[in-house]
Amino acid sequence: MTENTQQQPAATPELPTQYAPAEVEGKLYERWVERGYFEADEKSDKPPYTIVIPPPNVTGSLHLGHAFEHTLIDALTRRKRMQGYETLWQPGMDHAGIATQNVVERELAKEGKSRHDLGREAFVERVWQWKAESGGQISGQMKRLGDGVAWSRERFTMDEGLSQAVQTIFKKLYDDELIYRAERIINWCPRCLTAISDIEVEYQDDDGELVSIRYGSGDTEIVVATTRAETMLGDTAVAVHPDDERYKHLVGTEIELPLTGRRIPVVADEHVDPEFGTGAVKVTPAHDPNDFEIGQRHNLPNLAIMDERAVITAHGPFQGLDRLEARSAIVGALRAEGRIVAEKRPYVHSVGHCSRCKTTIEPRLSMQWWVKVGPLAKAAGDAVRDGRVKIHPQEMEKRYFDWVDNLHDWCISRQLWWGHRIPVWYGPNGEIVCVGPDEQPPTGEGWRQDTDVLDTWFSSGLWPFSTLGWPERTDSLAKFYPNSVLVTGYDILFFWVARMMMFGLYAMDGTPPFHTIALHGMVRDQFGKKMSKSFGNAVNPLDWMDEYGSDAVRFTLANGANPGVDVPIGEDWVKASRNFANKIWNATRFALMNGATVEGPLPDPSQMSATDRWILSRLNKTVAEVDAYYDDYQFAKLADALYHFAWDEVFDWYVELSKTTFFAGGEQAKVSGRVLGEVLDVMLRLLHPIVPFVTETLWTTLTGKESVVIADWPVDSDFRDEAAEKEIELVQRVVTEVRRFRSDQGLQPGQKVPARLDLTGTALAPHEAAIRQLLRLQPEGDDFSATASLPVAGATVALDLSGTIDVAAERKRLAKDLAAAEKEKAQANGKLGNEAFLAKAPDNVVEKIRTRLAKADEDIARIQAQLERLPQA
């Protein structure tokens, strides 16, 4: 535990009777920002602690996934700030090329215009206007959540500094021959009219059709199956496996391609699986990535048969048809010619869709810009293998290696207008010039800049160092790079994380962008189902914040955050967290009203009661436990530890055990008041990173100091008192056992019962008053008659239940319950003793009966114990 050095204004230990989050959260956050608590100073001599925000899209708003991730990052940075680190939580947003362009194009469509009506320059200006007016609402929502980001350092992937970084690294990669231009098969969106990366393709099972088509005739007949019959217009070969005896006589010959009048070769290629289907596949190099590779190996022509909108361009009766219209028309034409051998409908298969507009993507041969990822990916893999970067949880390393070790070259060009335009100029005589940020592009007649922009992931891959001023060697870059940890979802481990690793190692002379990658799961509903508007289970976290407070939402999210595991969340859990915040409030208010104080040093342990020493011992163990969980990114465990320490040990036991002391007054009450103040001080500081608002209000009221945001993080003082812990455990056993007995007898919690306590020879004697207070046990009177006796923890608690319960009625009720339990036991034993039944019954049925038997045995023992404890009628 630590001594805080903040100045102490006059303390006002008064709190409203109820905690109202809406009345305090906004004001507190404004105060924190005004006082600069979240800003980072690169000139500071404190050790750095840096985390970048995974930049949300400028088109976005705060969803539960954001709130979850931001809660974890904020907890880490708040703790490190309190530990004395110069913390930087770097905020910013991504320009989100396709998503943003789509938003603005939809706005234009409402005006009856397209981007082509405006022209490129005017359209880009319109997007900037949209960003200024409508984009970035997520910033205000982050403030609602309590994000402690350095707002003065907020960056945008299209701002001037980051644009310079993008141009710099493009030029460097180009000069190092790690960027090149080539014609390859790419994922094409006919709606967005751009190439999209593999990570922007979402696969889902669609109902389609599988048709088997007869190519050739007679001895040259080969049957191929396809789900995309329209692409047959672009076939330039049929491929079979070299060892397939069925087709060896055809390899090297030509067969007729139906409907087209063309003849195409039969080629032998090991890519073909002879066990799948007929063992023969149609080859369409311009419209399938695997077919393109076969075509390259066999020098086949690439015949494109669709335009950018997936409309058929091949000559013939199908020209001008959409691909789906053409599919139906071509199958009909083939059927009319007797070429359809088999049809299967529906045929469920995995189909790629554009993640932005949900249109079915079209593999398309296209001239694009590519990053040669081989050496970059190897460096990214080596950095984890040699321990420079840790992935947490460690079992996620395999998924990371599976990705970076098999990474294909990355298509980085997009056919959009919004984004970082590719810094390459083409001359009138075929010249190609790549221009760096400090270089003048070529001028003169015939020179033109490439019209494409870069993939959004290209600029976001620079985020850990471009936000710090790179390519300039700034003080911020020297202080805060590499980042301490990256907190992000496992779903973008392959996409964003891998790209940051590749670019960071390349641009920063082999220094990886972060020391640790801490991966979390996805937020799901309480039934484990993915949250989605289409499922009707999506939740706006702002609604829950309005209803229950930001702290309740944050605590619920942290409490479910096991590393790399999905997080179920439901409104009832948020309500429970709201109740926890209220419990902290009410208990602290009670403590302040009953002498809890932080004034002066802690009393010597010799002056403390066993209860005082017990709670201080438990407090220090909790400090050590929470620290260990933080260092291992075990947010769920640390939240659970804090919850049970605060609610169970501090409020339900220490405060209750100490009430008699407080009510009695005197020196011992002062000692316990100081201990309670210390416990609350430390507990509130431990809780602060997760629930910042309620703890700020309570801690400043308790201590009279400026802010818990800049308070010292608690340190384990190594104070342990095992004897006191064992003594209070005995008290807890007595209270728990007697409470259970009272409940079994149907007594109300507040109902008072005369009792005699024999505590002789135990460590319980000093706690008799507290035990009686907790159990509502009255002193024995002259007419006391022990009707029930409970031996527990070496002590005896005798109760006079006469007049409190109807013994005869209670015996009758218990006898009925006992008979039912014994009948259940007999039935279960009968089945388990029947060999014929056991031979036929499924294992799960037998196990269910064994469980019923065990439950019946437990019930019988419990009821018999209750009957024995009852007084004689």
PDB file of C-alpha atoms in Angstrom, residues 535-637:
ATOM      1  CA  PHE A 535     -30.559 -11.417 -35.575  1.00  0.00           C
ATOM      2  CA  GLY A 536     -32.350  -8.737 -33.567  1.00  0.00           C
ATOM      3  CA  ASN A 537     -29.901  -9.078 -30.670  1.00  0.00           C
ATOM      4  CA  ALA A 538     -27.571  -6.138 -31.339  1.00  0.00           C
ATOM      5  CA  VAL A 539     -27.174  -3.765 -28.400  1.00  0.00           C
ATOM      6  CA  ASN A 540     -26.270  -0.095 -28.432  1.00  0.00           C
ATOM      7  CA  PRO A 541     -23.964   0.268 -25.396  1.00  0.00           C
ATOM      8  CA  LEU A 542     -25.074   3.890 -25.033  1.00  0.00           C
ATOM      9  CA  ASP A 543     -28.553   2.653 -24.134  1.00  0.00           C
ATOM     10  CA  TRP A 544     -27.116   0.570 -21.299  1.00  0.00           C
ATOM     11  CA  MET A 545     -24.899   3.461 -20.204  1.00  0.00           C
ATOM     12  CA  ASP A 546     -27.954   5.720 -20.044  1.00  0.00           C
ATOM     13  CA  GLU A 547     -29.882   3.152 -18.011  1.00  0.00           C
ATOM     14  CA  TYR A 548     -27.212   1.736 -15.701  1.00  0.00           C
ATOM     15  CA  GLY A 549     -24.151   3.971 -15.949  1.00  0.00           C
ATOM     16  CA  SER A 550     -20.864   3.564 -17.797  1.00  0.00           C
ATOM     17  CA  ASP A 551     -19.181   1.841 -14.856  1.00  0.00           C
ATOM     18  CA  ALA A 552     -21.783  -0.939 -14.926  1.00  0.00           C
ATOM     19  CA  VAL A 553     -21.187  -1.562 -18.634  1.00  0.00           C
ATOM     20  CA  ARG A 554     -17.412  -1.498 -18.171  1.00  0.00           C
ATOM     21  CA  PHE A 555     -17.424  -3.866 -15.200  1.00  0.00           C
ATOM     22  CA  THR A 556     -19.679  -6.332 -17.018  1.00  0.00           C
ATOM     23  CA  LEU A 557     -17.392  -6.369 -20.036  1.00  0.00           C
ATOM     24  CA  ALA A 558     -14.211  -6.734 -17.985  1.00  0.00           C
ATOM     25  CA  ASN A 559     -15.788  -9.479 -15.902  1.00  0.00           C
ATOM     26  CA  GLY A 560     -16.285 -11.593 -19.031  1.00  0.00           C
ATOM     27  CA  ALA A 561     -12.884 -10.981 -20.594  1.00  0.00           C
ATOM     28  CA  ASN A 562     -10.956 -14.249 -20.589  1.00  0.00           C
ATOM     29  CA  PRO A 563      -7.976 -14.083 -22.996  1.00  0.00           C
ATOM     30  CA  GLY A 564      -8.834 -15.112 -26.547  1.00  0.00           C
ATOM     31  CA  VAL A 565     -12.326 -16.303 -25.596  1.00  0.00           C
ATOM     32  CA  ASP A 566     -15.652 -14.876 -26.758  1.00  0.00           C
ATOM     33  CA  VAL A 567     -17.589 -12.814 -24.223  1.00  0.00           C
ATOM     34  CA  PRO A 568     -21.290 -13.434 -23.607  1.00  0.00           C
ATOM     35  CA  ILE A 569     -23.175 -10.451 -22.204  1.00  0.00           C
ATOM     36  CA  GLY A 570     -26.776  -9.809 -21.254  1.00  0.00           C
ATOM     37  CA  GLU A 571     -28.701  -6.946 -19.705  1.00  0.00           C
ATOM     38  CA  ASP A 572     -29.226  -8.827 -16.423  1.00  0.00           C
ATOM     39  CA  TRP A 573     -25.461  -8.923 -15.977  1.00  0.00           C
ATOM     40  CA  VAL A 574     -25.247  -5.169 -16.505  1.00  0.00           C
ATOM     41  CA  LYS A 575     -27.955  -4.729 -13.863  1.00  0.00           C
ATOM     42  CA  ALA A 576     -25.876  -6.843 -11.464  1.00  0.00           C
ATOM     43  CA  SER A 577     -22.858  -4.619 -12.130  1.00  0.00           C
ATOM     44  CA  ARG A 578     -25.015  -1.549 -11.491  1.00  0.00           C
ATOM     45  CA  ASN A 579     -25.950  -3.131  -8.154  1.00  0.00           C
ATOM     46  CA  PHE A 580     -22.266  -3.608  -7.409  1.00  0.00           C
ATOM     47  CA  ALA A 581     -21.571   0.081  -8.058  1.00  0.00           C
ATOM     48  CA  ASN A 582     -24.467   0.962  -5.760  1.00  0.00           C
ATOM     49  CA  LYS A 583     -23.102  -1.401  -3.108  1.00  0.00           C
ATOM     50  CA  ILE A 584     -19.709   0.310  -3.250  1.00  0.00           C
ATOM     51  CA  TRP A 585     -21.447   3.662  -2.942  1.00  0.00           C
ATOM     52  CA  ASN A 586     -23.697   2.722  -0.012  1.00  0.00           C
ATOM     53  CA  ALA A 587     -20.983   0.911   1.908  1.00  0.00           C
ATOM     54  CA  THR A 588     -18.538   3.790   1.513  1.00  0.00           C
ATOM     55  CA  ARG A 589     -21.235   6.228   2.589  1.00  0.00           C
ATOM     56  CA  PHE A 590     -21.907   4.117   5.704  1.00  0.00           C
ATOM     57  CA  ALA A 591     -18.183   3.937   6.427  1.00  0.00           C
ATOM     58  CA  LEU A 592     -17.779   7.715   6.181  1.00  0.00           C
ATOM     59  CA  MET A 593     -20.728   8.205   8.522  1.00  0.00           C
ATOM     60  CA  ASN A 594     -19.142   5.834  11.032  1.00  0.00           C
ATOM     61  CA  GLY A 595     -15.630   7.142  11.348  1.00  0.00           C
ATOM     62  CA  ALA A 596     -13.719   5.743   8.356  1.00  0.00           C
ATOM     63  CA  THR A 597     -10.741   8.011   7.793  1.00  0.00           C
ATOM     64  CA  VAL A 598      -7.395   8.190   6.016  1.00  0.00           C
ATOM     65  CA  GLU A 599      -5.944  10.767   8.399  1.00  0.00           C
ATOM     66  CA  GLY A 600      -2.678   9.852  10.071  1.00  0.00           C
ATOM     67  CA  PRO A 601      -0.642   6.652   9.890  1.00  0.00           C
ATOM     68  CA  LEU A 602      -2.096   3.226  10.341  1.00  0.00           C
ATOM     69  CA  PRO A 603      -2.169   2.114  14.009  1.00  0.00           C
ATOM     70  CA  ASP A 604       0.325  -0.487  15.137  1.00  0.00           C
ATOM     71  CA  PRO A 605      -1.029  -4.043  14.617  1.00  0.00           C
ATOM     72  CA  SER A 606      -0.851  -4.563  18.394  1.00  0.00           C
ATOM     73  CA  GLN A 607      -3.620  -1.970  18.733  1.00  0.00           C
ATOM     74  CA  MET A 608      -5.819  -3.646  16.159  1.00  0.00           C
ATOM     75  CA  SER A 609      -8.473  -6.279  16.626  1.00  0.00           C
ATOM     76  CA  ALA A 610      -8.174  -9.643  14.888  1.00  0.00           C
ATOM     77  CA  THR A 611     -10.887  -8.411  12.504  1.00  0.00           C
ATOM     78  CA  ASP A 612      -8.741  -5.380  11.597  1.00  0.00           C
ATOM     79  CA  ARG A 613      -5.639  -7.489  11.062  1.00  0.00           C
ATOM     80  CA  TRP A 614      -7.622 -10.015   9.022  1.00  0.00           C
ATOM     81  CA  ILE A 615      -8.953  -7.455   6.548  1.00  0.00           C
ATOM     82  CA  LEU A 616      -5.528  -5.820   6.111  1.00  0.00           C
ATOM     83  CA  SER A 617      -3.988  -9.224   5.464  1.00  0.00           C
ATOM     84  CA  ARG A 618      -6.694 -10.014   2.923  1.00  0.00           C
ATOM     85  CA  LEU A 619      -6.275  -6.555   1.386  1.00  0.00           C
ATOM     86  CA  ASN A 620      -2.589  -7.094   0.685  1.00  0.00           C
ATOM     87  CA  LYS A 621      -3.199 -10.539  -0.750  1.00  0.00           C
ATOM     88  CA  THR A 622      -5.807  -9.001  -3.047  1.00  0.00           C
ATOM     89  CA  VAL A 623      -3.328  -6.330  -4.197  1.00  0.00           C
ATOM     90  CA  ALA A 624      -0.825  -9.046  -5.107  1.00  0.00           C
ATOM     91  CA  GLU A 625      -3.506 -11.157  -6.790  1.00  0.00           C
ATOM     92  CA  VAL A 626      -4.848  -8.271  -8.886  1.00  0.00           C
ATOM     93  CA  ASP A 627      -1.330  -7.293  -9.985  1.00  0.00           C
ATOM     94  CA  ALA A 628      -0.613 -10.838 -11.128  1.00  0.00           C
ATOM     95  CA  TYR A 629      -3.853 -10.977 -13.112  1.00  0.00           C
ATOM     96  CA  TYR A 630      -3.176  -7.605 -14.767  1.00  0.00           C
ATOM     97  CA  ASP A 631       0.297  -8.717 -15.827  1.00  0.00           C
ATOM     98  CA  ASP A 632      -1.240 -11.854 -17.371  1.00  0.00           C
ATOM     99  CA  TYR A 633      -4.141  -9.943 -19.040  1.00  0.00           C
ATOM    100  CA  GLN A 634      -6.642 -11.981 -16.997  1.00  0.00           C
ATOM    101  CA  PHE A 635      -9.304  -9.292 -16.801  1.00  0.00           C
ATOM    102  CA  ALA A 636     -12.147 -11.620 -15.860  1.00  0.00           C
ATOM    103  CA  LYS A 637     -10.185 -13.051 -12.944  1.00  0.00           C
TER     104      LYS A 637
END
